[in-house]
XYZ file of C-alpha atoms in Angstrom:
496
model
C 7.910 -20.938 -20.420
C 9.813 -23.454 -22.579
C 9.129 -27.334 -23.184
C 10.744 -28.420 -19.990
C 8.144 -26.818 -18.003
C 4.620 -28.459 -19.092
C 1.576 -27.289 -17.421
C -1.504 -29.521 -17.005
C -4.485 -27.991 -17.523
C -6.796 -31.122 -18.168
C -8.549 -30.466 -14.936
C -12.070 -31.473 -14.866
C -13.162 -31.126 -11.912
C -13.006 -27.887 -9.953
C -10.595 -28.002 -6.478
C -10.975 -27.053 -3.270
C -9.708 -23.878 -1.805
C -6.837 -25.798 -0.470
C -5.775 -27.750 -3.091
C -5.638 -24.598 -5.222
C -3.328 -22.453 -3.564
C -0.739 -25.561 -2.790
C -0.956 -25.867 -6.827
C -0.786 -22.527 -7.346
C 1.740 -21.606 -4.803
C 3.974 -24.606 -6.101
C 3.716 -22.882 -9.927
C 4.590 -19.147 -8.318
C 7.629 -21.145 -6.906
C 8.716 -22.208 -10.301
C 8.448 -19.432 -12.149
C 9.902 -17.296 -9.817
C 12.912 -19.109 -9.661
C 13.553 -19.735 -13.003
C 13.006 -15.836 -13.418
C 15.616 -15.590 -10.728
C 17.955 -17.638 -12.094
C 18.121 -16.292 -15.763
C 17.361 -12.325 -15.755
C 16.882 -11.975 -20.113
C 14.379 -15.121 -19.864
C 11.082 -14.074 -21.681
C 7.924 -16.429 -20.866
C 5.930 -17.920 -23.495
C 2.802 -20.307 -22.578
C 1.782 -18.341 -19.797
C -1.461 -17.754 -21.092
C -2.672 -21.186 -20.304
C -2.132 -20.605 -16.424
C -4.791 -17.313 -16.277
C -7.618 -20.351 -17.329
C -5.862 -22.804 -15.034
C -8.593 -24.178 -12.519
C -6.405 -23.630 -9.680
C -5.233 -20.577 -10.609
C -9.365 -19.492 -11.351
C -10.551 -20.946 -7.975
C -7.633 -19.304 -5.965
C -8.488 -15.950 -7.886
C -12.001 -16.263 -6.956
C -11.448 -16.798 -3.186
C -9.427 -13.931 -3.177
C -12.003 -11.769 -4.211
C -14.656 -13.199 -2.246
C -12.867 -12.483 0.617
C -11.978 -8.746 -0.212
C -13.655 -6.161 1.000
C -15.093 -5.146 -1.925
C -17.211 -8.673 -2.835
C -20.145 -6.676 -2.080
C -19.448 -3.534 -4.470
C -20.898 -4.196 -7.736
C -19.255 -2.892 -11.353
C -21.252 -1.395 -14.236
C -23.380 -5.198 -14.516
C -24.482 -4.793 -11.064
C -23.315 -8.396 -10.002
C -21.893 -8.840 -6.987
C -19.969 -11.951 -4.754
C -22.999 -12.607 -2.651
C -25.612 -12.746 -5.713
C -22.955 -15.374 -7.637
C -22.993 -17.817 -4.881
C -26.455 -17.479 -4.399
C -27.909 -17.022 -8.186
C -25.156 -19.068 -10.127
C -22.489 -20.839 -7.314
C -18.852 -19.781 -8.117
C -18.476 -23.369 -10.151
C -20.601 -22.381 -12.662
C -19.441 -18.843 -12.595
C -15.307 -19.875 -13.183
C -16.661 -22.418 -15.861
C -18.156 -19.636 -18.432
C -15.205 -17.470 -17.432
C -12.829 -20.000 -18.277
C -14.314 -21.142 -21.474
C -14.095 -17.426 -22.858
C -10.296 -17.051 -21.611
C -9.800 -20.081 -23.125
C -11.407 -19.765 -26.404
C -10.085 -16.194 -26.372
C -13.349 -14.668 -26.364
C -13.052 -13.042 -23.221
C -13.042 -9.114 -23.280
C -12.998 -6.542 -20.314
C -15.881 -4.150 -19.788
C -15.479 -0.821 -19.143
C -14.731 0.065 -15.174
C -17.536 2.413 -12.919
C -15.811 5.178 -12.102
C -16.356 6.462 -8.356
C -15.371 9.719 -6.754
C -13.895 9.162 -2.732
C -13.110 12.424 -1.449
C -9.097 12.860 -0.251
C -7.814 14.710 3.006
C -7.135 17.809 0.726
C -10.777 18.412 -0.485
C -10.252 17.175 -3.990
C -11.423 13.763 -5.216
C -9.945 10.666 -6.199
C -10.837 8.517 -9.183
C -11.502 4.936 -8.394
C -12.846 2.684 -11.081
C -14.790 -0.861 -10.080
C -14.495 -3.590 -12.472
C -17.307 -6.322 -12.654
C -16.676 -9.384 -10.635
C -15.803 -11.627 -13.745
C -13.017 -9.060 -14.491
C -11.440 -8.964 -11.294
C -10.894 -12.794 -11.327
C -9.108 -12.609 -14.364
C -7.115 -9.553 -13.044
C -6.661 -11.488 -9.864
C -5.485 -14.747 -12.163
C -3.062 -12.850 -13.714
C -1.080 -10.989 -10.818
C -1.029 -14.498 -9.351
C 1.102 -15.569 -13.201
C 2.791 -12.237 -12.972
C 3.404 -10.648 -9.602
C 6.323 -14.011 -9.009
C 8.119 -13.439 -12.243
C 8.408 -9.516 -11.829
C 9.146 -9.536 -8.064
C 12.386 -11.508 -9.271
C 13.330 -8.260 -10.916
C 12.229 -5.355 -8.705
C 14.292 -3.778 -6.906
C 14.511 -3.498 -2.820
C 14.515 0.445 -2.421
C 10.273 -0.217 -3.418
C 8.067 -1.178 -1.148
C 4.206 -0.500 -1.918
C 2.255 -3.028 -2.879
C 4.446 -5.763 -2.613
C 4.103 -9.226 -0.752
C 6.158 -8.957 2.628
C 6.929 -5.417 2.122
C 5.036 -2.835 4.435
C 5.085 1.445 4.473
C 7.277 0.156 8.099
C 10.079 -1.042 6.162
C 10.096 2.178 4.099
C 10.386 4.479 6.870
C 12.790 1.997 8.927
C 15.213 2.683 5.795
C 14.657 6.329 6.206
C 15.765 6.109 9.215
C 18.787 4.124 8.507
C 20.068 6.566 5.973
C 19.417 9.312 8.027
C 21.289 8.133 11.078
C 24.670 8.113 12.104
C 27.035 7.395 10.848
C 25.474 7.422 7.091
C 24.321 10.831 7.789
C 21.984 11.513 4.546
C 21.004 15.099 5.273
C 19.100 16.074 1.988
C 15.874 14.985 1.253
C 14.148 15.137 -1.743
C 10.600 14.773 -1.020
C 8.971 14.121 -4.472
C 5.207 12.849 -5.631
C 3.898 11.788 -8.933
C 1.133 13.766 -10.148
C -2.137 11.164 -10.967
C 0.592 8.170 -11.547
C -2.209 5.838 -11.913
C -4.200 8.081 -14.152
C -0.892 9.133 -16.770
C 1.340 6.411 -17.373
C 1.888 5.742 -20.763
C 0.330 2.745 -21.885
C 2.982 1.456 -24.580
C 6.082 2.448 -22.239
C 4.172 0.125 -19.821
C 3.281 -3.164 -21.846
C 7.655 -2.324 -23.411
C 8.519 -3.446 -20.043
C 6.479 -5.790 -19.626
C 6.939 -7.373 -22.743
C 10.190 -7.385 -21.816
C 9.448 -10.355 -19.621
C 6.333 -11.698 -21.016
C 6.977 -13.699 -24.518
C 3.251 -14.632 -24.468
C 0.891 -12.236 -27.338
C -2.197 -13.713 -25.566
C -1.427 -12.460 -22.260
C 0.488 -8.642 -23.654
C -3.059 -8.493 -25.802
C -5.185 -9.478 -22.430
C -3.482 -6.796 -20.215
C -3.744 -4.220 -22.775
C -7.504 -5.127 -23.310
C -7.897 -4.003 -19.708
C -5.729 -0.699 -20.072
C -7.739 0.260 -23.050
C -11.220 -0.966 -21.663
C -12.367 2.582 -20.936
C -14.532 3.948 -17.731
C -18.522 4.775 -17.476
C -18.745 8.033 -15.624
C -21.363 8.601 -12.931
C -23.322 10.246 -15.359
C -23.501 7.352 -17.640
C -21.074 8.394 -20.160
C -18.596 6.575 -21.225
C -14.230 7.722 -21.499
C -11.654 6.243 -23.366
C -8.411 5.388 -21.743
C -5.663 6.451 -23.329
C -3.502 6.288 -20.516
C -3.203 5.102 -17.319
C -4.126 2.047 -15.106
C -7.194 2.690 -12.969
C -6.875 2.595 -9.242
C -9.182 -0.626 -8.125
C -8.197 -2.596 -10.634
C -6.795 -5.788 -8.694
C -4.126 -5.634 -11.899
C -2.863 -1.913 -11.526
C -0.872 -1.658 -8.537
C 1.274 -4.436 -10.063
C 1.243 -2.924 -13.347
C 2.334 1.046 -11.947
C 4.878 -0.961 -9.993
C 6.526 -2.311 -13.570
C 6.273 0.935 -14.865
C 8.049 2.889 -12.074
C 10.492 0.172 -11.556
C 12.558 2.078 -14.240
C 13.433 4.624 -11.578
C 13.734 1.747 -9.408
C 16.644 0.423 -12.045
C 18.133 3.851 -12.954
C 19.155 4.456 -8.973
C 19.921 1.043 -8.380
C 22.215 1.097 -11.390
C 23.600 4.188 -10.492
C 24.421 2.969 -6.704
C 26.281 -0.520 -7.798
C 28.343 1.025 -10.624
C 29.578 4.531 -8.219
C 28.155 4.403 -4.577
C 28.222 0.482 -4.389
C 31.355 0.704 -1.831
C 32.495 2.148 1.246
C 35.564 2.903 -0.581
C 33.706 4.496 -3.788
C 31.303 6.360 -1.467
C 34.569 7.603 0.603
C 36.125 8.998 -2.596
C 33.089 10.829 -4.101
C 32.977 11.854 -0.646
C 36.581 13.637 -0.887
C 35.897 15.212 -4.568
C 32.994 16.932 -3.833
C 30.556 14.554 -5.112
C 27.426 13.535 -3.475
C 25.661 9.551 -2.597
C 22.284 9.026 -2.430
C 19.271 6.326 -2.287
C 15.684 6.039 -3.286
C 13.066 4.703 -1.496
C 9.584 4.409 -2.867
C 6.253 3.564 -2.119
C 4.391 3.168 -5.392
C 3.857 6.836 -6.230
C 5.425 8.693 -3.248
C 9.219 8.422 -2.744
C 12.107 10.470 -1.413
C 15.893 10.035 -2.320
C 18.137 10.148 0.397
C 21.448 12.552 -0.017
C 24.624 12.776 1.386
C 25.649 15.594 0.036
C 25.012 19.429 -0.601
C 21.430 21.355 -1.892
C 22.266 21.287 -5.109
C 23.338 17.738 -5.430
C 19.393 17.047 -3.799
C 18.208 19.448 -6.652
C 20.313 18.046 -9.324
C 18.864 14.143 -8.431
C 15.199 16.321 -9.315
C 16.209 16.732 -12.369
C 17.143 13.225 -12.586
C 14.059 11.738 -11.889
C 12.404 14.025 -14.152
C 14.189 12.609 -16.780
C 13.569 8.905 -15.945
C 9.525 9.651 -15.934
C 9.466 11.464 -19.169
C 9.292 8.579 -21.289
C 6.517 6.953 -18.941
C 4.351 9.667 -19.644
C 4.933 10.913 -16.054
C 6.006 14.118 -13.996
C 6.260 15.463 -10.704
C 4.031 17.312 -8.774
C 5.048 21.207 -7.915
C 3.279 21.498 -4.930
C 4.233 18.155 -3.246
C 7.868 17.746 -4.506
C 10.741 19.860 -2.478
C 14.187 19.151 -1.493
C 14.786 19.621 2.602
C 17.010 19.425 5.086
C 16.381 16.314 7.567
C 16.472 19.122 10.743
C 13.476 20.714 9.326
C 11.773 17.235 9.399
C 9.323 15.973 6.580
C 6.132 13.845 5.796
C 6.124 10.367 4.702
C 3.474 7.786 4.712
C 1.856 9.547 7.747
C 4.630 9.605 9.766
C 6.644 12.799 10.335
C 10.813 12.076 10.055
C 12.982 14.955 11.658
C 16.714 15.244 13.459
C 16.892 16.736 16.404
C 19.175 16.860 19.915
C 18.228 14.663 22.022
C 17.119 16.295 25.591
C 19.995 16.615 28.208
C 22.645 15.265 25.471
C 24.390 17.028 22.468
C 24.102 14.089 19.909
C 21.416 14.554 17.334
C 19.058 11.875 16.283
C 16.566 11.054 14.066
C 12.964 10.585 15.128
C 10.003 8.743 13.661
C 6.613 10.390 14.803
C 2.874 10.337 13.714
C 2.446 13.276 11.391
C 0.096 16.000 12.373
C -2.114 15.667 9.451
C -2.417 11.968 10.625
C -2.978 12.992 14.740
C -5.771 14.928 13.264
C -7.377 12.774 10.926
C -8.189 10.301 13.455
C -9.368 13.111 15.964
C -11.427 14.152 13.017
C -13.118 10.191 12.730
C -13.968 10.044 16.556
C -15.798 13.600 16.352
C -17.794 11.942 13.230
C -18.359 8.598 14.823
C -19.835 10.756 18.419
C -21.327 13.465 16.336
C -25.347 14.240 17.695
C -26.749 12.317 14.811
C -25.379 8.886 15.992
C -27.085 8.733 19.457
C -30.403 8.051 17.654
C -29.905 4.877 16.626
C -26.438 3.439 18.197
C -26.206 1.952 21.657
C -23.769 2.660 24.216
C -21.705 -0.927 23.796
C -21.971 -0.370 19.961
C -20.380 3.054 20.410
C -17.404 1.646 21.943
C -16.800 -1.266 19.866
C -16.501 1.055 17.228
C -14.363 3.149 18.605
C -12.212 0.560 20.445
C -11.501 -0.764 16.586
C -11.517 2.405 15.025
C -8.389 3.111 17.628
C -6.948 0.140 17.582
C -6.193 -0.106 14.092
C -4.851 3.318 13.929
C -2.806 2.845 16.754
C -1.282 -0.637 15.440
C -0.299 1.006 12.502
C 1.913 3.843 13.789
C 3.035 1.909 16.851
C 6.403 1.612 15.882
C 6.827 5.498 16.005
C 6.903 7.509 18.909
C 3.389 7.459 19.611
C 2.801 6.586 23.386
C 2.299 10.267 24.596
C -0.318 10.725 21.940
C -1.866 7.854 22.176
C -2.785 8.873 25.258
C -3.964 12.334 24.171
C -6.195 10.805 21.683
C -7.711 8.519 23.738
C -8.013 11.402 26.295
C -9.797 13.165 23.430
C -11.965 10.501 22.534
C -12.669 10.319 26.048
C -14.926 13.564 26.735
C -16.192 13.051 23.456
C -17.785 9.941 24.698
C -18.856 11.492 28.148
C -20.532 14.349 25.935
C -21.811 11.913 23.762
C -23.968 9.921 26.926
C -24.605 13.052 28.376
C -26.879 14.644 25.702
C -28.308 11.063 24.882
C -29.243 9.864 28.786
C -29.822 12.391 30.275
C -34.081 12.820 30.832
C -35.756 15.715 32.232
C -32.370 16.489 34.589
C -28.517 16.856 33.585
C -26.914 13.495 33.842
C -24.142 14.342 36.602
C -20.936 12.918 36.627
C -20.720 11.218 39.860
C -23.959 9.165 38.454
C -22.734 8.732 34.975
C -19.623 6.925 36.734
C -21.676 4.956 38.527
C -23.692 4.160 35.377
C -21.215 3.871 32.348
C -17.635 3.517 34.430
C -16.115 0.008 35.968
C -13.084 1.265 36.814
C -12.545 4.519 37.898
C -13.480 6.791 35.177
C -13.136 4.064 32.618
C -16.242 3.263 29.895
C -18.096 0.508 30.498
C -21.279 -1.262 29.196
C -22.647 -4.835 28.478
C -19.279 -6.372 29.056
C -17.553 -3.933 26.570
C -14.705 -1.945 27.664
C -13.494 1.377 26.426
C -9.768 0.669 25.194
C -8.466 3.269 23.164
C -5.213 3.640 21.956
C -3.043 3.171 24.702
C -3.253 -0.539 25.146
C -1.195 -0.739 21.906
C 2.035 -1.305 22.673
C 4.830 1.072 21.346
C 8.276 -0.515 19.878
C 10.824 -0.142 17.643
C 10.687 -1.220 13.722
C 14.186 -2.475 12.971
C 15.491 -2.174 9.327
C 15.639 -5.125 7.659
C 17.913 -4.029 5.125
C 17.583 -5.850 1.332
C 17.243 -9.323 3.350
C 13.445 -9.426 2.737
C 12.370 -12.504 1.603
C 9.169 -12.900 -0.918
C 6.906 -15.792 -0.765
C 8.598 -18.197 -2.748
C 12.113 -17.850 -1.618
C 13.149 -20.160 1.455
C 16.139 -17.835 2.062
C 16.126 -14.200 0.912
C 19.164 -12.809 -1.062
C 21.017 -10.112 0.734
C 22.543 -6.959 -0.985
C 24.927 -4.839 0.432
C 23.117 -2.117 2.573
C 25.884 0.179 3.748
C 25.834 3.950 3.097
């Protein structure tokens, strides 16, 4: 920042919750717009924001109130045993005197293995509590400065943004009368584990004037990881996944895909008239739409215009250190229908008409992943020590939030089959753990365990399911997204 935009940071006392996220929100505002308004600024002085109080106390309540407060890193502390052992005040004070004598440095992340869907395992690395307030104090400096530049076509990870909007714009492009019929269907292999550390902090420098806060980000690329087995591993590239830092850090880093389409659609495909005219000599249009490491481009065009955008995109990762992955990149047609965030997007005729449309539905792999959690959650080890009522809370929330997310596809018929699913799993499930010395019938397990009919019942708690979650529509909301510090969002041009 320059001289006309002094900071005070003479705070002595420590403010309330409230008071720090007004202060902090009305900073993001600033610095947002001025990034906005001047796209070659570079900011200097930011480094005196990270050890703001506000900024520290609004940090802190964030991770207090993730899910994670309990999870400890490699010094064992956790969110509970601060406010009980130290109280966060005295906590923020010694991490703010080391920030601001520049004595602070990162400890090395413990590295966790969570098994994925496809039987291999996923590296996630926990940073100690003290180091996820400073990450969190420094996406709250960053994240408004670098959403000024980043493009619309990405949403993960982004305030406002949600997989929905992705897929609405999918949808879009597919549709008449854009008609995108190509799909290239790519994924990064490890993103977060291969990006190139100095074709990261270029583009960030490329914003960020400040040395103290370029040297503090790459002190936490570089901090290294402490294996299960107490070793410890360099890292040479990369941004581990749990840092609160590295989704907004691979988002700068991929947004020079983001920048090579975007530049690419304004300067040739920016027009109905351009688009008409490549249209007429052969030539192809396309879009991207991402979702931190997954995206697909969009193409109106021919095969081999899909397959020459692969090479494309190739190119752009190089330099980051990145490449695609073989087995999960392809280019297809939009009739033989593809994978995206769960949801499964295919053309098709409609029944009893001869117009073809495009249809949003939950993915198989997704139908049977949740099938797959209610046969764990009524498996014979949990009648032991689980009631009936707390069986169906769990299940009632387990459905729920499933079913909220992929509401906005077609989803009511299988709603129901799930929840008819989960449904003689749960009759199973009370008759193996009631039933005494004879077979619990059904007529007397309905009188027992139903209200309703045949529905669950017990101690006032209802079995829900699915179903009660309303299906509708998601409607694209084109490049009109606003983020949190812009009153009125900026619209682009969304035609195809």
């Amino acid at each position: 920042m320059s001289e006309d935009a002094p900071v005070n940071i003479g705070a002595v006392r420590w403010p309330d919750p409230e008071s720090a996220a007004i202060t902090v929100r009305r900073m993001q505002t600033k610095l947002h717009h001025w990034a906005r308004e001047d796209s070659s600024r570079r900011f200097d002085d930011l480094y005196n924001l990270v050890y703001d109080p506000a900024f520290l106390v609004h940090a802190w309540e964030r991770v207090a109130g993730n899910k994670g407060a309990a999870t400890p890193g490699i010094d064992k502390v956790t969110v509970p045993m601060v406010e009980v052992w130290v109280g966060p005040e005295r906590y923020l004070d010694r991490i703010r005197e080391q920030l601001e004598s520049q004595e602070f440095q990162p400890v090395e992340v413990r590295r966790v293995l969570i098994p994925k869907a496809s039987g291999k395992l996923r590296k996630l690395g926990i940073p100690p509590i003290a180091d996820r307030i400073v990450q969190a104090s420094m996406k709250l400096v960053l994240e408004p400065i670098f959403e000024a530049d980043f493009k619309p076509c990405s949403y993960g990870f982004r305030p406002n943004r949600r997989a929905h909007d992705a897929i609405a714009e999918i949808h879009y492009f597919g549709s008449n009368p854009r008609r995108y019929e190509w799909v290239l269907e790519a994924d990064i292999k490890a993103c977060f584990d291969e990006i190139e550390h100095n074709a990261l902090m270029d583009r960030l420098r490329a914003r960020i004037k400040d040395k103290r806060v370029c040297t503090l980000v790459k002190a936490f690329l570089k901090a290294g990881v402490l294996t299960e087995l107490g070793g410890r591993e360099d890292t040479l590239t990369g941004t581990p996944q749990g840092g609160i830092l590295s989704p907004l850090l691979a988002n700068i880093a991929l947004s020079a895909l983001d920048d090579h389409f975007d530049r690419q659609w304004r300067e040739d495909m920016g027009t109905e008239g351009k688009r008409r005219w490549r249209k007429k000599t052969g030539r192809a249009n396309w879009r991207l739409i991402r979702y931190a490491d997954d995206f697909v481009v969009m193409v109106s065009g021919q095969r081999e215009h899909a397959e020459a955008v692969r090479e494309q995109v190739q190119t752009v990762l190089a330099p980051l250190g990145l490449r695609l992955a073989p087995e999960k990149t392809r280019v297809v047609h939009i009739d033989e229908g593809f994978d995206f965030l769960s949801f499964t997007v295919r053309r098709r005729r409609k029944r009893g008409a001869l117009k073809h449309y495009v249809y949003v539905t939950v993915s198989r792999k997704a139908a049977q992943a949740i099938k797959d959690k209610v046969r764990q959650a009524t498996y014979r080890t949990s009648r032991q020590g689980m009631e009936f009522d707390e069986l169906l809370l769990k299940l009632n929330r387990m459905l729920v939030g499933w079913a909220n997310y992929f509401r906005h596809a077609i989803a009511k018929r299988l709603f129901s089959r799930i929840d008819y699913f989960t449904w003689h799993r749960i009759m199973r499930w009370l008759r193996r753990k009631y039933e005494g010395k004879h077979r619990l019938g059904m007529p007397e397990m309905r009188r027992r365990f139903c209200d309703k009919g045949w529905r669950f019942a017990w101690k006032g708690v209802v079995f829900t399911g699915a179903a009660r979650v309303r299906v509708d529509r998601y409607r694209y909301r084109g490049y009109s997204i606003p983020t949190p510090w812009t009153s009125t969002p900026t619209a682009a041009p969304t035609g195809g």
